[in-house]
XYZ file of C-alpha atoms in Angstrom:
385
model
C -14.989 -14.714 6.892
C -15.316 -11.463 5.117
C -12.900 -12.256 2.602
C -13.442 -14.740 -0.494
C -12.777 -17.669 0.910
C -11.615 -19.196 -2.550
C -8.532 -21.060 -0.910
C -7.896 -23.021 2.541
C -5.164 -20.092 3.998
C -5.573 -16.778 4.521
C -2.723 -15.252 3.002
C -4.040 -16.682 -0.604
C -7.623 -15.247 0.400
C -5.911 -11.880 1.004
C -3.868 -11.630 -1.922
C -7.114 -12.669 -4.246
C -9.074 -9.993 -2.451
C -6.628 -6.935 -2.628
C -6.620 -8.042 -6.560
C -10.406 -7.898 -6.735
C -10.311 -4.757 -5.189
C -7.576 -3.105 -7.132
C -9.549 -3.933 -10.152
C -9.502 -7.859 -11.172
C -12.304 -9.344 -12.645
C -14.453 -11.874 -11.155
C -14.181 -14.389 -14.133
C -10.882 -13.717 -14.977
C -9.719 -14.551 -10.822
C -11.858 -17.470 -10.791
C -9.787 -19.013 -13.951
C -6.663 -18.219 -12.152
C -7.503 -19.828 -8.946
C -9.053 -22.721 -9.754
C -6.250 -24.870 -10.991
C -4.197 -24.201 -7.902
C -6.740 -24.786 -5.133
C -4.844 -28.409 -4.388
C -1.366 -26.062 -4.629
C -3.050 -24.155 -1.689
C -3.849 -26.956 0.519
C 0.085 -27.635 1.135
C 0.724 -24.494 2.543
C 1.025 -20.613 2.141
C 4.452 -20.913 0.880
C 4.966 -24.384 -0.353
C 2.245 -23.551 -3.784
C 3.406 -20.039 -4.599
C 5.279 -20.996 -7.682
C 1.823 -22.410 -9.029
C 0.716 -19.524 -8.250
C 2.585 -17.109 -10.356
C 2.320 -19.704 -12.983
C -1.162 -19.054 -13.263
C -1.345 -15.508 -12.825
C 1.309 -14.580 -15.428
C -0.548 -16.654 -17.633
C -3.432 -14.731 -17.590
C -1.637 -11.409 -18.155
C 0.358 -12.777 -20.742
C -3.072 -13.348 -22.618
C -4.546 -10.287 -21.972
C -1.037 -8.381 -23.381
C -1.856 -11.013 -26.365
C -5.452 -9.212 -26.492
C -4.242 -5.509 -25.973
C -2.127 -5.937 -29.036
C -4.833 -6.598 -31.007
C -6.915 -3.712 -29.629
C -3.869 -1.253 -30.677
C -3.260 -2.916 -33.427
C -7.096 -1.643 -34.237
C -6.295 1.803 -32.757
C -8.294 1.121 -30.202
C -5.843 2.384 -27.395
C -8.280 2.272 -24.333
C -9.529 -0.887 -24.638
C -5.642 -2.245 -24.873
C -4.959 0.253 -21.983
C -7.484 -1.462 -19.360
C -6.279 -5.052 -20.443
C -2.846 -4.154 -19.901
C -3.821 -2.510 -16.409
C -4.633 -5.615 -15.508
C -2.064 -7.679 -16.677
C -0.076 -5.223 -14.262
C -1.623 -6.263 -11.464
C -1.862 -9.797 -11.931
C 1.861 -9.599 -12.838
C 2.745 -7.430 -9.642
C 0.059 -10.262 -7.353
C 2.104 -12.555 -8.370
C 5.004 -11.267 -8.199
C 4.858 -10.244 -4.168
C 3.683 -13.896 -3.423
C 7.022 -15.200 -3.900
C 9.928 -15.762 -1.495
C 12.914 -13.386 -2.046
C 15.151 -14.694 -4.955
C 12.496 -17.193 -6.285
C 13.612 -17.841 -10.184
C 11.804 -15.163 -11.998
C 10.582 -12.985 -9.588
C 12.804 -10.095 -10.741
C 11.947 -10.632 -14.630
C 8.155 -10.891 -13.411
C 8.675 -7.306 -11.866
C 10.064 -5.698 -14.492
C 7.347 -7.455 -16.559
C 4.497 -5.532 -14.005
C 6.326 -2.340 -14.413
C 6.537 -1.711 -18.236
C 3.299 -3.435 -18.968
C 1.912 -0.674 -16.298
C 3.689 2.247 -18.227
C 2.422 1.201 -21.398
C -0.752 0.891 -19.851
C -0.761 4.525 -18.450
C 0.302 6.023 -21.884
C -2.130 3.803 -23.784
C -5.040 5.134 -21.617
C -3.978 8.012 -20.951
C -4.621 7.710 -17.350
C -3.951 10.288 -14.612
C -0.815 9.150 -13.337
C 3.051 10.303 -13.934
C 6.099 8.323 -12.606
C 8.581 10.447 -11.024
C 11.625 10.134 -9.100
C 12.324 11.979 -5.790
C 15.457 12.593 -4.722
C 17.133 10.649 -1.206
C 20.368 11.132 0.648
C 20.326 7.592 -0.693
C 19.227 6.741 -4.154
C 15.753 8.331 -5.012
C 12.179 7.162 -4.025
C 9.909 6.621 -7.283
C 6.531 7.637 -7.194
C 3.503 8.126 -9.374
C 1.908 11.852 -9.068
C -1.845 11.793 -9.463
C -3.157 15.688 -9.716
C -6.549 16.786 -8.923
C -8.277 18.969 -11.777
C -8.344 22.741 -11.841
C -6.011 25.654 -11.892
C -4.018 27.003 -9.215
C -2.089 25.933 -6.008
C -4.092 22.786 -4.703
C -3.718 20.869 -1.484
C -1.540 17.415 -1.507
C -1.044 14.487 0.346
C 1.670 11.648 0.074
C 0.479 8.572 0.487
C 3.148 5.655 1.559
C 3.296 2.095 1.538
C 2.904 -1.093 3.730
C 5.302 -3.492 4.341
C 4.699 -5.288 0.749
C 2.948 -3.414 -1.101
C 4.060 -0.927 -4.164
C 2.730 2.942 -5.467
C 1.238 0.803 -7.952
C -1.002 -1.248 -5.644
C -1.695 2.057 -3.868
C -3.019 3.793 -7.211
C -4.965 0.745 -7.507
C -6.509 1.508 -3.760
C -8.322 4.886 -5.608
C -7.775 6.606 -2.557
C -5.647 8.988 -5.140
C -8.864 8.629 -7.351
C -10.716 9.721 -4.643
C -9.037 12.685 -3.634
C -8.624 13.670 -6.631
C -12.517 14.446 -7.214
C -12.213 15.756 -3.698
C -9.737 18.635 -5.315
C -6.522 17.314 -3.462
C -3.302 15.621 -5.680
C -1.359 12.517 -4.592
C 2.092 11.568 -4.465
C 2.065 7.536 -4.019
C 5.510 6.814 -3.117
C 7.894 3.479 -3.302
C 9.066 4.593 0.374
C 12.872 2.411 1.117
C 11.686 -1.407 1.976
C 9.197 -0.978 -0.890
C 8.341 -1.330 -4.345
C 11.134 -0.124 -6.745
C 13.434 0.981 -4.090
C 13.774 -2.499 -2.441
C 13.732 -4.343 -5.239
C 16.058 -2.049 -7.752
C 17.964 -0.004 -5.652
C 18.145 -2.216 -2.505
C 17.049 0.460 0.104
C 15.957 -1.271 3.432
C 12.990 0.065 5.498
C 13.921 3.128 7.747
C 11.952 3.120 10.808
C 12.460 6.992 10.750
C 10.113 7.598 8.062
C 10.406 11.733 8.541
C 13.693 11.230 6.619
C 12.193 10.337 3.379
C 8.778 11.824 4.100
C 10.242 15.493 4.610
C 12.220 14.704 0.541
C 8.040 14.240 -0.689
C 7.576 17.908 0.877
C 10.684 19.230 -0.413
C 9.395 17.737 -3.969
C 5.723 18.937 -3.768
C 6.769 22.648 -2.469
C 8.527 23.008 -5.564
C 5.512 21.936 -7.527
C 3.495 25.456 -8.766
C 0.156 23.306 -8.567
C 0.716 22.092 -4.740
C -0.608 24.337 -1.661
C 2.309 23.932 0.546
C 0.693 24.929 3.407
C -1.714 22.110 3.220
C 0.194 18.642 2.738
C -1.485 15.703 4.232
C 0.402 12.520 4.551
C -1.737 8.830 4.900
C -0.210 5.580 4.501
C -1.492 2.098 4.363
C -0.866 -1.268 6.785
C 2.592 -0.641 8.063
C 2.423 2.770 6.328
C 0.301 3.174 9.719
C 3.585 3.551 11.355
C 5.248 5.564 8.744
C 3.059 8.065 8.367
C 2.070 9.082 11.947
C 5.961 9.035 12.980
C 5.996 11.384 9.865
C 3.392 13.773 10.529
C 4.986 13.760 14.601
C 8.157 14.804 13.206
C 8.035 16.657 9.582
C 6.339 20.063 11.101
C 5.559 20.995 7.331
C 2.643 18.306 7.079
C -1.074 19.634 8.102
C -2.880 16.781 8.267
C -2.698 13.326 8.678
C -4.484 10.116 8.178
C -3.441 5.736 8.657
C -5.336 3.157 6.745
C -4.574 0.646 10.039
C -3.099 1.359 13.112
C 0.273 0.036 12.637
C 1.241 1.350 16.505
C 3.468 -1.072 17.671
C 5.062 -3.507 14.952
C 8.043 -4.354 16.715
C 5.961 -5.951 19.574
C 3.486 -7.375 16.628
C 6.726 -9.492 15.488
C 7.342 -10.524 19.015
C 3.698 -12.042 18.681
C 3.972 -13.532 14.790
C 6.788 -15.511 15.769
C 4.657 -16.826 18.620
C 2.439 -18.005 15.705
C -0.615 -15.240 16.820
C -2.302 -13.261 14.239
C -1.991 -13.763 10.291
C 1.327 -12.752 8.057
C 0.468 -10.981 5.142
C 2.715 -12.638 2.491
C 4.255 -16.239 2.565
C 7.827 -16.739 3.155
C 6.920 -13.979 5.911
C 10.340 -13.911 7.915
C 12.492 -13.737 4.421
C 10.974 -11.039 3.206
C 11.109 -8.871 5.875
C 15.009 -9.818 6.507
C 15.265 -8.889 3.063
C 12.727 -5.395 3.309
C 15.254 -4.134 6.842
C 18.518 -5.326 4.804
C 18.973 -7.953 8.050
C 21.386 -10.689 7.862
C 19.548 -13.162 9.699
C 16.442 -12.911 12.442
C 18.773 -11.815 15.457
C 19.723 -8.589 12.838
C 16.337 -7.601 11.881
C 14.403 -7.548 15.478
C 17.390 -5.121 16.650
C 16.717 -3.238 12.800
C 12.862 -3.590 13.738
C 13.188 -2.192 17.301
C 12.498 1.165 16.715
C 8.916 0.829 14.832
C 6.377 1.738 17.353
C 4.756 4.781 17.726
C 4.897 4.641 21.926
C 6.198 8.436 22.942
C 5.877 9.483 18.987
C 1.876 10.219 18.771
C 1.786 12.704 21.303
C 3.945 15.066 19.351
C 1.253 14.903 16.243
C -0.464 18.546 16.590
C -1.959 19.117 13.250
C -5.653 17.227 12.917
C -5.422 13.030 12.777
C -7.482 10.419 11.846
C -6.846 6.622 12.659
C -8.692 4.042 11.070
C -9.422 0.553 11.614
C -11.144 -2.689 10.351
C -12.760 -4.802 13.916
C -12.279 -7.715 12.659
C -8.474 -7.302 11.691
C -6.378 -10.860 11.636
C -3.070 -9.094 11.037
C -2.769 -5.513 13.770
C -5.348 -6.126 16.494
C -8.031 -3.601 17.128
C -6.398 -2.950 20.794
C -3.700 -1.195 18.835
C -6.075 1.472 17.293
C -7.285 2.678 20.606
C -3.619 3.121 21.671
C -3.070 5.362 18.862
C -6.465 7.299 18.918
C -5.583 7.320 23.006
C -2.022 9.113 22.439
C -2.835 11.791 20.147
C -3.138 14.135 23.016
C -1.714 16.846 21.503
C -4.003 16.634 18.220
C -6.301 19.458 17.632
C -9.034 17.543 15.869
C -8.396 13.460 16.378
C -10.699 11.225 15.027
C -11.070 6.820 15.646
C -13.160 5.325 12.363
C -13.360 1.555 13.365
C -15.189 -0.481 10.067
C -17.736 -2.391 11.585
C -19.580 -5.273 9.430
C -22.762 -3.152 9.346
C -20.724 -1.201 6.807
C -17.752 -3.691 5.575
C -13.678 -3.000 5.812
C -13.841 -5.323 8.965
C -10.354 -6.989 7.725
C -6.728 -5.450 7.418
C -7.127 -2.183 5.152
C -10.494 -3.108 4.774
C -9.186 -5.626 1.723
C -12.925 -6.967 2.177
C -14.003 -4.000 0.970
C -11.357 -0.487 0.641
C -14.552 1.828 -0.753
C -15.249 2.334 2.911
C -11.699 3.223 3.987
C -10.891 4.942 0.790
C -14.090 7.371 1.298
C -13.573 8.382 4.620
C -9.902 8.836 4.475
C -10.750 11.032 1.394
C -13.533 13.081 2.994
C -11.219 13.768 6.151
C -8.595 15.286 4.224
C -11.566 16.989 2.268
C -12.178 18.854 5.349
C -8.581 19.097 7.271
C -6.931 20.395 3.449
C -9.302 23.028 2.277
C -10.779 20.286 -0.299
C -14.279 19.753 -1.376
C -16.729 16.440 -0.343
C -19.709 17.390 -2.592
């Protein structure tokens, strides 16, 4: 197993190692887990409150220890404690069954300990709100340095994941050095607009996608002519289906070949492959706004990418970890195999010789996160070295 194999289930594992990744510490993880190890053992769902016990216990002492670093003036230091008390507070937050007691105070716990956190430090990242037929779609904008129009790329989430989780992927990091902004949006079924404004999942992801363009062509510092679009886990479905159909985009990128996730759930309910939260089949009910499993697989129908990827004609890259548990490998090669239209296609599959062997490479993202960033580097007008 390439993840840390800390608890008997994988979903735990999973959730410990995108925290690690996003920027836990070691010590600070290991005092979290530890107490709820027997909590594990009854099941992926059965422990989760124990869970979030722990976890908001440790960011509720390190918000204790970033007061007294402002209270010092020492604003950085309370900054990077406070980061983490974000994502500890967000972990265990998404580990919980929809309308579990406190989930929603938990939330809004994650998100203003976050803001404070990105004033405090200072940190390259601005919340804004883009607007929807429906609603809007927050997002965090993360610019690159330097004067002038600059190429962009919007980068969407997976089925249970926030723009928080991906600023903590440092893909936007990444790009950033590479000379290219990021828009990390909380794309409907995600993040702030599920969970405040109640905006199921559209399978049609060009209808929210093409609002991001509208939003960075207005912005003086964005190159419209060279948007990129990437997303993450099921964000391997949005953004393709995106890029096929939004003819503004120029390049495109998937952190896992989401290709078919209708026929994945056909599979998940024949207990094959791993779920990547517990209380799996409530939260996506909840995520497509479905009354009850009959309701979401006819909501769920239209999310796969078979007759979409051939309409892709701006340069694509799809990326994949071998050793996947959640979207087999065989799902990469169909993608890769129907971008016949693409200029400049390119498969990446994360072998162990190199790590990122599991979903979005949570074993190790520096892998994914380089080479995603180096091909927009080159498809964008951006800079590697």
């Amino acid at each position: 197993m390439a993840l840390l194999d800390l608890f008997p289930n994988y979903i735990w594992n999973l959730s410990v190692a995108i925290a690690l990744e996003s920027g836990g510490r070691v010590g600070e993880i290991v005092d979290m887990c530890q107490p709820i190890r027997d909590a594990a053992a009854k099941g992926a769902d059965a422990g989760t409150p124990a869970f979030m016990a722990q976890w908001m216990a440790m960011a509720d002492k390190l918000i204790g220890l970033a007061d007294e670093d402002e209270a010092r003036g020492r604003s950085f230091s309370a900054a990077a404690k406070l980061d983490r008390a974000a994502l500890y507070l967000i972990t265990a937050e998404r580990m919980q069954g929809h309308g579990h007691p406190g989930r929603q105070e938990t939330y809004a716990k994650a998100r203003a300990t976050f803001d404070k956190a990105t004033g405090l430090g200072k940190f390259n990242r601005e919340r804004v709100e883009i607007p929807l037929d429906t609603g809007t779609m927050p997002a965090l904008w993360v610019r690159a340095p330097g004067d002038g129009p600059q190429p962009a790329v919007v980068y969407c989430n997976g089925l249970d994941s926030s723009k928080e989780l991906l600023f903590w992927s440092w893909l936007p990091d990444a790009l950033a050095r590479r000379g290219i902004s990021t828009l990390c949006v909380d794309q409907p079924g995600s993040g702030e607009a599920l969970r405040l404004q109640n905006l199921p999942v559209d399978p049609h992801s060009e209808h929210w996608a093409s609002k991001a363009v509208d939003w960075l062509e207005r912005r003086t510092e964005v190159d419209p002519k060279q948007i990129g679009m990437t997303g993450i886990s099921l964000g391997g479905h949005f953004a393709p289906r995106a890029v096929a159909y939004e003819p503004r985009f120029a390049s495109g990128a998937v952190w896992g070949a989401n290709h078919n996730w209708a026929e994945v759930q056909q599979k998940r309910l024949r207990r094959e492959g791993e779920n990547p939260v517990p209380h799996y089949w409530a939260h996506v009910m909840w995520a497509f706004g479905a009354t009850d499993m009959e309701d979401f697989h006819i909501k769920s129908a239209a999310m796969t990418l078979d007759g979409v990827m051939d309409k892709i004609t701006v340069p694509f890259l799809v990326t994949h970890g071998e050793k996947d548990r959640q979207i087999a490998l065989d799902y990469a090669h169909q993608a890769y195999d129907q971008l016949t239209n693409s200029p400049q296609r390119e498969l990446k599959i994360f072998t162990p010789r190199e790590g990122g062997v599991e979903h979005v490479g949570a074993d190790n993202m520096a892998y994914g996160r380089d080479y995603i960033a180096d091909w927009f580097a080159d498809t964008l007008g951006g800079h590697a070295a």
